[in-house]
Every structure is written in C-alpha cells, then in structure tokens.
Coordinates of C-alpha atoms in Angstrom, one line a residue:
M1 CA 37.2 -41.3 106.5
R2 CA 33.9 -39.4 104.5
F3 CA 30.2 -39.4 105.2
L4 CA 27.7 -38.1 103.5
F5 CA 25.3 -36.9 104.5
A6 CA 21.3 -36.9 102.7
C7 CA 18.5 -34.3 104.0
G8 CA 16.8 -31.5 102.6
G9 CA 12.7 -29.7 102.2
T10 CA 13.3 -27.4 105.5
A11 CA 15.6 -26.1 108.1
G12 CA 14.6 -29.2 110.6
H13 CA 15.6 -31.4 108.2
I14 CA 19.1 -29.4 107.1
N15 CA 19.8 -27.7 110.6
P16 CA 20.6 -31.1 112.1
A17 CA 22.8 -32.5 110.1
L18 CA 25.0 -29.1 109.9
A19 CA 24.5 -29.7 113.7
L20 CA 26.4 -33.5 113.1
A21 CA 28.6 -32.4 110.8
E22 CA 29.8 -29.4 112.7
K23 CA 30.6 -31.7 115.3
L24 CA 32.2 -34.3 113.1
K25 CA 34.5 -32.1 111.5
K26 CA 36.2 -30.8 115.3
I27 CA 36.8 -34.4 116.4
I28 CA 37.6 -35.4 112.9
P29 CA 38.8 -32.4 110.8
E30 CA 40.2 -34.4 108.0
C31 CA 37.0 -36.1 107.5
E32 CA 35.6 -35.8 104.2
I33 CA 31.8 -34.7 104.5
M34 CA 29.5 -34.8 101.6
F35 CA 25.7 -34.1 101.3
V36 CA 22.1 -34.5 99.3
G37 CA 19.5 -32.7 98.4
S38 CA 16.6 -32.1 96.5
G39 CA 17.5 -29.3 95.1
R40 CA 15.0 -27.2 96.7
E41 CA 16.2 -23.3 98.1
M42 CA 16.8 -24.2 101.6
E43 CA 19.3 -27.3 100.9
N44 CA 20.9 -24.9 98.2
R45 CA 21.0 -21.5 101.0
L46 CA 21.8 -23.0 104.3
I47 CA 24.4 -26.1 103.0
P48 CA 27.3 -25.0 100.9
A49 CA 27.3 -21.0 102.8
E50 CA 28.5 -23.5 105.8
G51 CA 31.5 -24.6 103.2
Y52 CA 30.2 -28.5 103.0
R53 CA 29.6 -30.0 98.9
L54 CA 25.9 -30.8 97.9
E55 CA 24.7 -32.5 95.7
N56 CA 21.5 -32.8 94.5
I57 CA 19.6 -35.3 92.7
T58 CA 15.8 -35.8 90.9
I59 CA 13.1 -36.1 93.4
T60 CA 9.7 -35.1 94.7
G61 CA 6.9 -36.5 97.2
F62 CA 3.9 -38.3 96.9
S63 CA 0.5 -37.1 97.3
R64 CA -2.1 -38.6 99.4
S65 CA -5.1 -36.6 97.4
L66 CA -6.6 -38.9 95.0
S67 CA -7.7 -35.8 92.8
L68 CA -7.0 -36.2 88.6
K69 CA -3.3 -33.6 90.1
G70 CA -2.7 -35.6 92.9
I71 CA -2.5 -39.2 90.8
A72 CA -0.4 -37.1 88.0
S73 CA 2.4 -35.9 90.8
N74 CA 2.6 -39.6 91.2
F75 CA 3.7 -40.6 88.0
I76 CA 6.5 -37.8 88.2
T77 CA 6.9 -39.2 91.7
A78 CA 7.8 -42.6 90.3
K79 CA 9.3 -42.3 87.6
N80 CA 11.4 -39.6 89.5
L81 CA 11.8 -42.9 92.5
L82 CA 13.3 -44.4 89.2
I83 CA 15.9 -41.3 88.2
S84 CA 17.2 -40.9 91.6
Q85 CA 18.4 -44.4 92.4
K86 CA 20.6 -44.7 89.5
Q87 CA 21.7 -40.9 91.1
S88 CA 22.3 -41.9 94.0
Y89 CA 24.6 -45.0 93.0
K90 CA 26.5 -42.7 91.6
I91 CA 26.7 -41.3 94.2
L92 CA 27.9 -43.4 96.6
D93 CA 30.4 -45.2 94.2
K94 CA 32.3 -41.8 93.7
F95 CA 32.0 -40.5 97.5
N96 CA 32.8 -44.0 99.0
P97 CA 31.5 -43.4 102.2
D98 CA 32.0 -45.1 105.4
V99 CA 28.9 -44.0 107.2
V100 CA 26.0 -42.0 105.4
I101 CA 23.2 -40.2 107.7
G102 CA 19.6 -39.0 106.9
T103 CA 18.3 -36.4 108.3
G104 CA 15.0 -35.7 107.5
G105 CA 13.2 -35.1 103.3
Y106 CA 12.4 -37.1 100.7
V107 CA 15.7 -37.6 99.6
C108 CA 17.0 -39.9 102.9
Y109 CA 14.7 -42.1 100.4
P110 CA 17.3 -43.3 97.3
V111 CA 20.2 -42.1 98.9
L112 CA 19.8 -44.6 102.7
K113 CA 18.1 -47.4 100.9
A114 CA 20.8 -47.0 97.8
A115 CA 23.5 -47.7 100.7
S116 CA 21.7 -49.9 102.5
K117 CA 21.7 -52.5 99.3
R118 CA 25.6 -51.3 99.0
K119 CA 25.7 -52.8 102.3
I120 CA 26.6 -49.2 103.3
P121 CA 26.3 -48.6 107.6
T122 CA 22.7 -46.7 107.6
I123 CA 21.8 -44.2 109.9
L124 CA 18.5 -42.3 110.1
H125 CA 17.4 -39.3 112.6
E126 CA 13.7 -38.9 113.0
S127 CA 12.4 -35.6 115.3
N128 CA 8.8 -35.8 115.3
A129 CA 6.9 -38.3 117.2
V130 CA 5.0 -38.9 114.2
P131 CA 7.2 -40.3 111.9
G132 CA 6.5 -39.5 107.8
L133 CA 6.2 -42.5 105.4
T134 CA 9.5 -41.6 104.4
T135 CA 10.9 -42.9 107.9
K136 CA 8.3 -46.2 108.1
M137 CA 9.5 -48.0 105.4
L138 CA 13.3 -46.5 105.6
S139 CA 13.2 -48.3 109.2
K140 CA 12.9 -51.6 108.3
V141 CA 16.6 -51.2 106.5
V142 CA 18.7 -49.3 108.4
N143 CA 21.4 -49.7 110.0
E144 CA 19.8 -47.6 113.2
M145 CA 16.6 -45.9 113.4
L146 CA 17.4 -42.8 115.5
V147 CA 14.6 -40.8 117.7
A148 CA 13.8 -37.9 119.9
F149 CA 10.6 -38.9 122.2
E150 CA 10.7 -42.4 124.3
G151 CA 6.9 -41.9 122.7
A152 CA 7.8 -42.0 119.4
K153 CA 9.0 -46.7 119.5
E154 CA 5.7 -47.5 119.7
N155 CA 4.9 -46.4 115.8
Y156 CA 7.9 -48.4 114.2
K157 CA 6.7 -52.5 114.0
R158 CA 10.2 -53.4 113.9
K159 CA 12.3 -52.4 117.1
D160 CA 15.6 -53.6 117.5
N161 CA 17.1 -50.8 115.6
I162 CA 15.8 -48.1 117.9
K163 CA 17.5 -45.7 120.0
V164 CA 16.0 -42.7 122.0
V165 CA 18.3 -39.8 121.2
G166 CA 17.5 -36.3 121.0
T167 CA 17.4 -34.0 118.2
P168 CA 20.9 -32.7 117.8
V169 CA 21.8 -29.3 117.9
R170 CA 24.2 -26.4 116.7
G171 CA 26.9 -25.3 118.5
Q172 CA 26.4 -22.1 118.5
F173 CA 23.2 -21.7 120.6
E174 CA 25.1 -23.4 123.6
L175 CA 28.1 -20.3 122.9
L176 CA 26.8 -17.4 125.3
T177 CA 25.2 -16.8 128.0
K178 CA 21.8 -14.8 127.5
S179 CA 23.7 -11.1 128.7
E180 CA 26.4 -11.7 126.7
A181 CA 24.2 -12.0 123.9
K182 CA 21.5 -9.6 124.7
K183 CA 24.9 -6.5 124.5
L184 CA 26.1 -8.4 121.5
I185 CA 23.4 -7.6 119.6
G186 CA 22.7 -4.9 121.3
I187 CA 19.2 -4.9 122.5
T188 CA 19.7 -4.8 126.4
D189 CA 17.1 -1.7 127.4
R190 CA 13.8 -3.8 126.2
P191 CA 12.3 -7.0 126.2
L192 CA 13.7 -8.9 123.0
V193 CA 10.5 -11.2 121.1
I194 CA 11.4 -12.8 118.3
S195 CA 9.2 -14.5 115.7
F196 CA 9.2 -16.7 112.2
W197 CA 6.8 -19.1 110.8
G198 CA 9.8 -21.6 108.9
S199 CA 11.5 -21.0 106.7
L200 CA 9.8 -21.1 103.2
G201 CA 6.8 -18.5 105.0
A202 CA 3.6 -19.2 105.9
S203 CA 1.3 -16.1 104.3
Y204 CA -1.7 -17.1 106.7
M205 CA 0.6 -15.8 110.0
N206 CA 2.7 -13.1 108.6
A207 CA -1.0 -11.4 107.5
V208 CA -1.5 -11.6 111.8
M209 CA 1.9 -10.2 112.0
K210 CA 0.9 -7.1 110.3
E211 CA -1.9 -6.6 113.1
F212 CA 0.8 -7.7 115.6
I213 CA 3.7 -5.3 114.8
R214 CA 0.7 -2.5 113.8
L215 CA -0.2 -3.0 117.6
N216 CA 3.3 -3.2 119.0
T217 CA 4.6 0.1 116.7
K218 CA 1.6 1.6 119.0
E219 CA 2.2 1.0 122.8
K220 CA 6.5 -0.2 121.7
L221 CA 6.3 -2.0 124.7
F222 CA 9.0 -4.7 123.6
Y223 CA 11.2 -5.0 120.8
H224 CA 10.7 -7.6 118.2
I225 CA 12.1 -9.3 115.2
H226 CA 10.4 -10.5 112.5
A227 CA 11.8 -13.3 109.8
T228 CA 8.8 -13.3 107.2
G229 CA 10.3 -15.9 105.1
G230 CA 10.7 -16.9 101.9
G231 CA 13.9 -14.4 100.6
A232 CA 14.0 -11.0 99.5
E233 CA 9.7 -11.6 98.2
G234 CA 8.6 -12.2 101.5
E235 CA 10.8 -10.0 103.9
A236 CA 9.4 -6.9 100.6
K237 CA 6.7 -7.9 100.5
M238 CA 6.1 -7.7 105.0
K239 CA 7.4 -4.0 104.7
N240 CA 5.2 -2.9 102.1
A241 CA 1.8 -4.0 103.1
L242 CA 2.4 -2.5 106.6
L243 CA 3.2 1.1 104.9
E244 CA -0.1 0.4 103.1
E245 CA -2.1 0.9 106.6
G246 CA 0.0 3.9 107.3
V247 CA 2.4 1.7 109.2
Q248 CA 5.3 4.1 108.5
D249 CA 7.8 4.0 111.8
Y250 CA 7.5 0.3 112.4
N251 CA 11.4 0.1 112.4
V252 CA 11.7 2.0 115.4
N253 CA 10.8 -1.3 117.2
T254 CA 10.5 -4.0 114.4
D255 CA 13.5 -5.3 112.5
I256 CA 11.2 -7.1 109.3
R257 CA 13.4 -10.3 108.2
A258 CA 13.6 -13.0 105.7
Y259 CA 15.5 -15.2 107.6
I260 CA 17.4 -15.3 110.9
N261 CA 21.0 -16.8 110.4
N262 CA 22.6 -16.2 114.0
M263 CA 19.7 -17.8 114.6
G264 CA 22.0 -19.6 118.1
V265 CA 22.5 -15.8 119.5
L266 CA 19.4 -14.8 118.8
M267 CA 17.1 -17.4 120.4
R268 CA 19.8 -16.6 124.3
A269 CA 18.6 -13.3 123.7
A270 CA 14.9 -13.7 123.5
D271 CA 12.8 -13.2 126.4
L272 CA 10.0 -14.5 124.6
V273 CA 10.1 -16.5 121.2
M274 CA 6.6 -16.7 118.4
C275 CA 6.7 -20.1 116.2
R276 CA 5.9 -23.4 115.2
A277 CA 6.4 -26.7 116.1
G278 CA 8.8 -28.6 114.2
A279 CA 10.7 -30.6 116.8
S280 CA 14.4 -29.4 116.2
T281 CA 12.6 -25.8 116.7
I282 CA 11.2 -26.8 119.9
A283 CA 15.4 -28.9 120.1
E284 CA 16.8 -25.7 120.1
L285 CA 13.8 -24.3 122.8
T286 CA 14.4 -26.3 125.3
L287 CA 18.7 -26.6 125.1
V288 CA 18.8 -23.1 125.9
G289 CA 15.6 -22.7 128.2
V290 CA 13.7 -19.8 126.4
P291 CA 10.0 -19.2 126.8
S292 CA 7.8 -19.6 123.9
I293 CA 4.4 -19.3 122.2
L294 CA 3.8 -22.3 119.9
I295 CA 1.0 -22.4 116.5
P296 CA 1.9 -25.1 115.2
S297 CA 1.6 -25.8 111.3
P298 CA -1.8 -28.0 110.3
N299 CA -0.1 -28.3 106.6
V300 CA 2.5 -31.6 108.0
T301 CA 1.3 -34.8 107.7
N302 CA 0.0 -36.1 110.6
N303 CA -0.6 -33.2 112.7
H304 CA 2.9 -33.9 114.7
Q305 CA 3.2 -30.6 115.0
E306 CA 0.3 -30.2 117.2
A307 CA 1.6 -33.1 118.7
N308 CA 4.5 -32.0 120.3
A309 CA 3.8 -28.0 120.6
R310 CA 1.6 -29.9 123.8
E311 CA 4.0 -31.8 124.5
V312 CA 6.4 -28.3 125.9
E313 CA 3.3 -26.7 126.9
K314 CA 2.0 -30.1 129.6
A315 CA 5.5 -29.1 130.7
G316 CA 5.0 -25.8 131.3
A317 CA 7.4 -24.6 129.3
A318 CA 5.1 -23.2 126.5
K319 CA 1.3 -21.3 125.3
M320 CA 0.6 -23.2 122.7
I321 CA -2.4 -22.1 119.9
L322 CA -4.0 -23.4 117.3
E323 CA -3.6 -21.4 114.0
K324 CA -7.4 -21.6 113.3
D325 CA -8.1 -19.4 116.7
C326 CA -5.1 -17.4 116.4
T327 CA -5.3 -13.5 115.5
G328 CA -2.9 -9.9 115.7
E329 CA -5.0 -9.0 118.6
S330 CA -5.4 -11.5 120.3
L331 CA -1.6 -12.9 120.1
Y332 CA -0.4 -9.7 120.8
N333 CA -2.5 -9.9 123.8
T334 CA -0.7 -12.6 124.9
V335 CA 2.6 -11.6 124.2
K336 CA 1.8 -8.5 126.8
E337 CA 0.5 -10.1 129.3
L338 CA 3.4 -12.6 129.2
I339 CA 6.4 -9.3 129.0
N340 CA 4.0 -8.5 131.7
S341 CA 5.3 -10.7 133.8
K342 CA 8.1 -11.7 134.7
D343 CA 7.9 -14.7 137.1
S344 CA 5.9 -16.0 134.6
L345 CA 8.8 -16.8 131.7
K346 CA 11.1 -17.2 135.2
T347 CA 9.0 -20.3 135.1
M348 CA 8.3 -21.0 131.6
S349 CA 12.4 -20.7 131.1
E350 CA 13.0 -23.0 134.2
N351 CA 11.1 -25.9 133.0
A352 CA 11.8 -25.4 129.0
G353 CA 14.9 -26.1 130.6
K354 CA 14.0 -29.2 132.2
L355 CA 12.8 -30.8 128.4
G356 CA 16.7 -30.4 126.8
A357 CA 17.6 -32.7 125.1
V358 CA 21.8 -32.0 126.3
G359 CA 24.4 -33.9 124.6
S360 CA 22.1 -35.1 121.5
T361 CA 24.3 -34.5 119.5
D362 CA 27.4 -36.3 121.0
R363 CA 25.8 -39.7 121.3
I364 CA 24.6 -39.1 117.6
L365 CA 28.2 -38.6 116.8
E366 CA 29.1 -41.9 119.1
I367 CA 26.5 -44.1 116.9
I368 CA 28.3 -43.0 113.8
L369 CA 31.8 -43.6 114.9
S370 CA 31.2 -47.3 115.9
Y371 CA 30.0 -48.1 111.5
V372 CA 33.8 -46.8 111.2
K373 CA 37.1 -49.1 111.2

C-alpha cells in the first residue's frame, strides 16, 4: 500500500500529516509513505527528520494585492502552477499511490488536482474554521473533505463529501502524564510556562517577549521556555538583544531556543502555554488539556486565528489577547495573575480537556483505509 501526503509552509500543515503517517506505519508497517512539499524550510526540516521521503515541487501562492508587485507575483504563480502540475503527474506515475492526502498549504492544489484527474482517491483535511482559497477550490473535486469544526461545514458549497473529524495530533502528546513529563525535563519545583509564536518566528511577539523575559528574570516567578522561531539566527538575535539591554542572567530561569522539538513532552509538563491560535496548535492544547494565552496572528487569511481563539476562550480554556493590545508588561502581568491562581489554572485545564478531539487520527485513518483495496 502506498500513501502520498501533500503539505507544506508551516508546522500547522505538516504536523497533522505526520500524525497520520505515524499511525499508518503502526497499523501497516509494510506500507510506503511519501511526502510532497513546496521546498520551504519547515517541510525540508521536519519531514526527513521523521524518516520519510520528500519530493518538492515548484509552487507559490496567489497575492491578493493589486499592486504591481502583487500582479507580478501572480504571473509567477500562474507559471508555477503549470510547472507544478507536470511535476505532480510525474510523482504520481512514479510512486503510484493508493490514496493521496492533503493537509494544507499551496502544494495541495496541484497534487490533489492531478490525483483527482487520474481517478486516484483524494482526501483533504482543513484544520481551520475558515478555509483558504486552495481548500475551497479543492473541496469541489476531492473524494473526502474533512473539517475540524462542526460550524466549518457552512463554508463549503458542496456538502456531500464533508465529514467533521477534528484535527490529528502526534502520538507523543498522549504518552505521558503531567507529572511524568515534568520529571522527564527536570522541572518539578516551580511552575513551567512555554511560549512560541510560529515555526518561522514573529518579530513583533519576539520583541514583546524580550520585555517579558526581563521582568521574569527580575522576579523569577516561574521557569520559562521560549522558542523564537527563525532558526539559529532568530535564537541568537533574541539572546543578543537581552544581553545588550543588560539582562545578563536570563538563563537562570529562561531557556531560549530556536524551535521546540519535544513539544509533546513540554506541553504535557507546562502549567501555561502562550502561543498563536492555529488550529493544529489548538488541537494539541486541548488534547493535552493545558491552559493557554492565545494571541492570534493578524497576518493570516480571513483572520481565521482570531475566530479559532474566540471559540477556545468562550469555552473557558484560554485567554485571548489581540497582538495590537499586547505588550511585554501586560502579558507578564496576565501570566503572573494566572500562575498565582491555581484554581483558575485548574478550571481552564478542565475546560481545555473537554474541547479535545480525542480519536481524530483514528477517524481519519478509517476514512483513508476505506479507499484501499
């Protein structure tokens, strides 16, 4: 059996595919799995690291801007669509998959479109409540359109192929208890707060975190693990900025790193998480049942992260702060208030757990395998 995954751009698109591939390998050890990406940094790092074969195709996204730069960019994208279509057909001919699964990113369009024309079963999963242009176009042609939220169904014209399944989460998020995770990372004597603002980094929020880290270095209220994003350059920039401002001893209670590779363990161990509101991240937070402070990215299509965050806040599982209203001091004071209130954290944790889409991966695999003879 051969399964082809198309995903790329961000960890939020890639991790659901990795969750499905991981479970497929457990169920059918002899199956072959291959990924198609768009050549960006995230898929080039995350997918091969898990031992999967990756082939990249030439694809870019359409710009909504009517400026000369936007128009020029769309001409390039139109050209790349033709190139990527030919590349997709070659991959399909060579790998001969039984099913093609897309989990987000521009790369899904040429791959799933080509597979549909070849009559290969196609499955597309959308984690966000509000679909992007690629998802809307593909939803009309794929065999199965899988969505994470019940309310998301109203965004699609075609209704007969839609199923509500939640968002798949990697197995590492289900293996440990909170106390086991804390012991594993060696932080059992104080509260743990973790923060990350996207795998590619977020300059504004990293500037906010600089002030946040300065305040916590002074009060030492909790241990803080912060992922800067942006690779080694992003990590070095944050550390240098702190040193330039005279925060010499930040590493006593702050661990600054480029990326969190053991997210499942850290999220289990955390007493509070600060992050964006991508659907994949929210699926992880709610599965683990960890309280969070969500600061939606203002730079996403249809402002879907704010819509995601408001749903979690409404359920009492998180606090939402808009980026424009967020400063290092205000964010630190919010965290300080929560950390000092164990009852509030306990209630938020219980509410987060109620939202968790347990069994999402199994439900999706059931659909995938229904197309395999």
